[in-house]
């Protein structure tokens, strides 16, 4: 059952489905094979009111060449970056250099930024609060902490400023260990959690959660003293195997475990931290066979996109919803709680709380 205290906040999303007592399906990308022990229930979804885009923010740029769609990354509802990094399907050359833009008003307008290495074999963009990072292979990394006004060049592995933006505690690659960021590198903690297949760590207040999967089973441990000691926390056995277990934080502070299936396309398994050292399995009756992306959005809700469209997990069930998104959109939740849905040719921002969202479509292209 959904807590009645949550119904006003989620009415836009769930009331039509609840009133009809009908549940729908969900998705994820190829392959289409679902785990043998994980059989979704498929029923007919109830008719839903169509939710339209509230605002379209489209910018057309006078580009000198035929550029492909840009990669757009938002940090919050106002701040974002766009990188044009392909021309006729090929990496930018001297007659078609990489172009970089920024916005501080949620995509209403975009300003050009000087790209420090506009000609490279491969161009990538990463953005985090206070950090813009460009990878221009084979030349290395270019990072900015002043919104792209200036850049610092480094070569080799990921630059320290970007690593630091990923959080105080992180899993150290190829070491099966958790490290603490000291401003220059990750230092392994003296005490390590007993978590087979460790691959994720999350922090919320004084709670530190380590998670992993091994042999198809989920494992987790918690610390309440910055990793000086750990307590193993049993994770209820899911329906089907999990290959990767991720810790994900909701915008209201809730902590989730998301269990990815071995083929990375099957509908995931979910757990929510129930405290003080317990995990509650969260069901999704009526879910589709596959999912592309999952994002906790607060109040115990999970938003899902996949081959069958868009849905929400709430109260142990899966509901099709009428958001103006498609199954091709990949969901993330920004630092201010905004939903960012990145599609092949656009980014749609969902501003608001839980299911009450104002949907803004942002597009950026050339003439």
XYZ file of C-alpha atoms in Angstrom:
367
model
C 0.000 0.000 0.000
C 1.074 3.577 -0.649
C 1.181 5.725 2.477
C -1.852 8.018 2.382
C 0.394 10.900 3.429
C 2.188 10.558 0.087
C -0.900 10.595 -2.125
C -1.187 14.391 -2.559
C 2.414 14.518 -3.747
C 2.080 11.648 -6.183
C -1.495 12.155 -7.356
C -0.460 13.316 -10.824
C 1.553 10.161 -11.280
C -0.363 7.334 -9.647
C -4.040 8.113 -9.046
C -5.209 7.138 -12.573
C -3.533 3.739 -12.316
C -4.670 3.140 -8.750
C -8.235 4.097 -9.519
C -8.367 1.601 -12.379
C -6.531 -1.074 -10.351
C -4.494 -1.904 -13.430
C -0.756 -2.291 -13.715
C 1.510 -2.138 -16.769
C 4.905 -3.137 -18.118
C 8.451 -1.672 -18.408
C 11.729 -1.981 -20.296
C 15.459 -2.054 -21.038
C 17.535 -2.419 -24.229
C 18.780 -5.492 -26.188
C 19.239 -8.324 -25.727
C 15.618 -9.218 -25.011
C 16.406 -12.278 -22.937
C 15.133 -12.086 -19.365
C 16.626 -14.150 -16.515
C 15.034 -17.607 -16.393
C 13.809 -17.229 -12.817
C 12.537 -13.674 -13.321
C 9.117 -13.784 -15.013
C 7.302 -10.429 -15.226
C 3.545 -10.132 -14.880
C 2.000 -8.394 -17.862
C -1.455 -6.843 -17.653
C -3.328 -4.182 -19.573
C -2.506 -0.623 -18.456
C -5.325 1.773 -17.675
C -5.870 4.783 -19.971
C -3.851 7.718 -18.662
C -4.161 11.432 -19.168
C -1.414 12.690 -21.466
C 1.072 15.035 -19.832
C 2.552 17.547 -22.243
C 5.869 19.342 -22.238
C 5.370 22.556 -20.279
C 8.097 24.507 -22.048
C 10.420 24.038 -25.008
C 13.788 25.775 -24.899
C 15.306 25.464 -28.347
C 18.499 27.167 -29.447
C 19.704 27.207 -33.045
C 23.367 27.991 -33.543
C 25.033 29.300 -36.685
C 27.528 26.460 -36.977
C 30.039 26.661 -39.828
C 29.869 22.919 -40.627
C 27.419 20.075 -40.458
C 27.731 18.908 -36.865
C 25.982 15.948 -35.294
C 23.802 16.319 -32.176
C 25.741 17.588 -29.145
C 26.306 15.725 -25.909
C 24.514 17.751 -23.219
C 25.207 17.418 -19.504
C 23.333 19.318 -16.781
C 24.650 19.747 -13.235
C 21.438 21.227 -11.861
C 18.280 22.741 -13.334
C 20.144 25.892 -14.350
C 23.701 24.936 -15.208
C 24.796 22.726 -18.066
C 27.298 22.176 -20.874
C 27.082 21.033 -24.481
C 29.823 19.538 -26.638
C 29.548 19.233 -30.418
C 32.060 16.484 -31.119
C 31.198 14.882 -34.446
C 30.950 16.057 -38.045
C 29.143 13.798 -40.513
C 29.653 10.955 -38.059
C 33.406 11.500 -37.788
C 35.539 13.090 -35.034
C 36.093 16.826 -35.522
C 39.017 17.768 -37.763
C 40.820 21.026 -38.465
C 38.025 22.129 -40.763
C 35.368 21.079 -38.266
C 36.610 21.568 -34.714
C 34.888 20.529 -31.473
C 32.617 23.231 -30.099
C 31.827 23.834 -26.442
C 28.892 25.777 -24.942
C 27.480 26.483 -21.495
C 24.167 27.606 -20.054
C 23.347 29.178 -16.699
C 19.612 29.604 -17.297
C 18.468 26.041 -17.876
C 19.029 26.013 -21.625
C 17.177 29.200 -22.495
C 20.439 30.532 -23.876
C 23.887 29.099 -24.578
C 27.253 30.848 -24.588
C 30.324 29.587 -26.492
C 33.364 28.542 -24.484
C 36.893 28.178 -25.870
C 37.686 24.485 -26.255
C 41.280 23.910 -25.096
C 41.904 21.058 -27.575
C 39.311 21.294 -30.373
C 40.970 18.741 -32.683
C 41.362 15.230 -31.249
C 40.578 11.633 -32.094
C 37.928 11.324 -29.400
C 36.161 14.050 -27.424
C 34.213 13.528 -24.194
C 32.586 15.791 -21.623
C 31.985 15.216 -17.898
C 30.321 17.667 -15.519
C 29.905 17.680 -11.743
C 29.121 20.443 -9.252
C 31.931 22.969 -9.658
C 33.845 20.897 -12.225
C 33.902 20.707 -16.026
C 36.174 18.034 -17.494
C 37.013 17.380 -21.148
C 38.806 14.292 -22.391
C 40.528 14.879 -25.751
C 42.304 11.675 -26.731
C 45.203 11.150 -27.133
C 46.150 14.475 -25.519
C 44.603 13.896 -22.094
C 42.300 15.774 -19.748
C 41.360 19.453 -19.547
C 39.548 20.496 -16.380
C 37.946 23.748 -15.283
C 36.640 24.897 -11.912
C 35.508 28.327 -13.123
C 32.790 27.354 -15.573
C 35.095 26.954 -18.566
C 36.873 30.307 -18.341
C 40.193 28.493 -17.923
C 41.444 24.902 -18.096
C 44.206 22.831 -16.555
C 45.793 20.072 -18.621
C 46.705 16.666 -17.185
C 47.565 13.349 -18.827
C 47.087 9.794 -17.774
C 44.272 8.715 -15.460
C 41.237 10.700 -14.399
C 42.256 14.120 -13.022
C 42.150 14.650 -9.247
C 39.630 17.497 -9.421
C 37.115 15.226 -11.158
C 37.799 12.311 -8.828
C 37.253 14.565 -5.838
C 33.891 15.649 -7.208
C 32.712 12.031 -7.120
C 32.581 11.984 -3.343
C 34.670 11.580 -0.232
C 34.499 7.759 -0.257
C 34.956 5.752 -3.445
C 35.759 2.234 -4.572
C 39.389 1.971 -5.673
C 39.499 0.340 -9.090
C 41.132 -3.087 -9.310
C 41.750 -3.170 -5.556
C 38.370 -4.347 -4.219
C 38.725 -1.711 -1.521
C 37.154 1.558 -0.384
C 39.302 4.657 -0.284
C 38.910 8.098 1.234
C 39.708 11.118 -0.913
C 42.397 13.264 0.723
C 42.469 16.012 -1.895
C 45.067 14.331 -4.086
C 44.374 10.608 -4.150
C 42.249 7.816 -2.715
C 43.786 6.355 0.428
C 42.540 2.845 1.290
C 40.666 2.706 4.589
C 42.400 0.813 7.369
C 39.215 -1.178 7.949
C 37.502 -2.668 4.898
C 33.952 -4.055 4.695
C 33.434 -7.775 4.254
C 31.527 -7.455 0.972
C 32.164 -9.997 -1.821
C 32.338 -8.436 -5.259
C 32.556 -4.904 -3.835
C 31.644 -2.386 -6.535
C 29.816 0.540 -4.935
C 29.841 2.837 -1.924
C 27.414 5.595 -0.931
C 27.313 8.170 1.849
C 24.309 9.844 3.457
C 24.905 11.832 6.635
C 26.797 9.600 9.071
C 25.824 6.446 7.165
C 28.292 4.820 4.770
C 27.060 1.878 2.676
C 29.258 -0.594 0.797
C 27.636 -2.959 -1.694
C 28.611 -5.752 -4.049
C 27.445 -8.944 -5.715
C 29.048 -12.340 -6.037
C 27.683 -15.602 -7.366
C 24.406 -13.879 -8.241
C 23.783 -12.805 -4.610
C 23.763 -9.270 -3.129
C 25.922 -8.223 -0.176
C 26.151 -4.997 1.843
C 27.775 -3.505 4.923
C 27.358 -0.201 6.744
C 29.559 2.111 8.796
C 28.524 4.981 11.059
C 32.031 6.215 11.884
C 33.496 7.202 8.487
C 34.637 3.684 7.693
C 36.676 3.002 10.838
C 34.545 -0.108 11.426
C 31.901 -1.975 9.444
C 28.814 -4.035 10.158
C 27.590 -6.622 7.666
C 23.896 -6.152 6.836
C 21.948 -9.062 5.322
C 20.267 -8.271 2.004
C 17.072 -10.273 1.336
C 17.481 -12.730 -1.519
C 16.007 -11.354 -4.758
C 13.968 -13.125 -7.421
C 16.724 -14.043 -9.854
C 20.430 -13.323 -9.916
C 22.165 -9.962 -9.669
C 25.569 -9.271 -11.177
C 26.218 -5.728 -9.951
C 24.829 -4.031 -6.836
C 24.780 -0.239 -6.800
C 24.121 2.171 -3.923
C 21.978 5.088 -5.045
C 20.828 8.078 -2.990
C 17.380 9.598 -3.378
C 16.982 13.406 -3.265
C 15.198 13.143 0.092
C 18.064 11.185 1.644
C 16.759 7.657 1.154
C 19.355 4.988 0.365
C 18.658 2.310 -2.226
C 20.398 -0.795 -3.502
C 19.787 -1.512 -7.188
C 20.704 -4.982 -8.392
C 21.576 -5.176 -12.078
C 20.861 -8.482 -13.805
C 23.648 -10.544 -15.428
C 22.654 -9.381 -18.923
C 22.365 -5.740 -17.690
C 19.001 -5.442 -19.478
C 16.624 -7.419 -17.273
C 14.419 -5.512 -14.843
C 16.534 -4.871 -11.711
C 15.964 -5.884 -8.102
C 15.499 -3.169 -5.467
C 16.110 -2.761 -1.747
C 15.589 0.271 0.499
C 17.479 0.933 3.732
C 15.050 0.392 6.603
C 17.523 0.967 9.465
C 19.174 0.566 11.811
C 20.958 -2.248 9.953
C 18.285 -3.750 7.727
C 17.349 -3.733 4.050
C 13.764 -4.095 2.864
C 13.165 -5.728 -0.488
C 10.980 -3.512 -2.714
C 8.729 -5.368 -5.101
C 7.487 -4.198 -8.485
C 4.449 -6.313 -9.316
C 3.472 -5.897 -12.968
C 6.883 -4.733 -14.133
C 8.104 -5.271 -17.688
C 10.883 -7.647 -18.601
C 13.523 -4.994 -19.249
C 14.659 -1.582 -18.050
C 17.071 0.991 -19.411
C 17.468 3.337 -16.439
C 16.254 3.602 -12.849
C 16.312 6.679 -10.605
C 15.015 7.161 -7.029
C 12.992 10.389 -7.013
C 12.010 10.668 -3.338
C 9.116 9.530 -1.111
C 9.967 5.890 -1.795
C 9.404 6.164 -5.555
C 11.598 4.836 -8.371
C 11.285 6.186 -11.910
C 12.051 3.697 -14.697
C 12.525 3.891 -18.462
C 12.776 0.973 -20.832
C 11.658 -0.549 -24.150
C 8.033 -0.535 -22.983
C 8.020 3.145 -21.991
C 8.129 4.995 -18.692
C 6.917 3.873 -15.287
C 7.229 4.269 -11.550
C 7.676 1.706 -8.795
C 5.549 2.645 -5.780
C 4.060 0.657 -2.925
C 5.447 -2.613 -4.267
C 3.937 -2.276 -7.743
C 4.957 -0.970 -11.139
C 2.775 1.662 -12.843
C 2.903 3.029 -16.358
C 2.947 6.823 -16.180
C 2.060 9.614 -18.566
C 5.282 11.599 -18.433
C 6.359 13.163 -21.742
C 9.370 10.852 -22.013
C 10.173 7.798 -24.096
C 11.885 4.538 -23.329
C 15.001 5.897 -25.050
C 15.501 8.545 -22.366
C 18.129 7.752 -19.740
C 17.222 9.068 -16.279
C 19.477 10.666 -13.706
C 18.673 12.870 -10.721
C 20.689 16.072 -10.430
C 22.071 17.582 -7.227
C 18.979 19.761 -6.763
C 16.529 16.882 -7.253
C 15.736 17.696 -10.887
C 15.146 14.695 -13.138
C 17.367 14.836 -16.227
C 16.145 12.577 -19.039
C 18.746 12.414 -21.804
C 17.495 11.274 -25.203
C 19.203 10.905 -28.587
C 18.357 14.473 -29.630
C 17.219 16.291 -26.496
C 17.328 16.590 -22.737
C 14.089 16.864 -20.787
C 14.253 18.358 -17.310
C 11.626 17.415 -14.724
C 11.600 20.169 -12.111
C 9.640 19.642 -8.917
C 9.167 16.955 -6.293
C 8.315 13.244 -6.594
C 5.564 13.028 -9.244
C 4.679 16.713 -9.385
C 7.011 17.879 -12.135
C 7.212 20.669 -14.640
C 8.669 19.240 -17.853
C 11.085 21.333 -19.922
C 12.500 20.137 -23.229
C 15.959 21.490 -24.079
C 17.340 21.188 -27.620
C 20.477 22.659 -29.115
C 21.321 22.328 -32.788
C 22.833 24.024 -35.803
C 21.276 25.637 -38.838
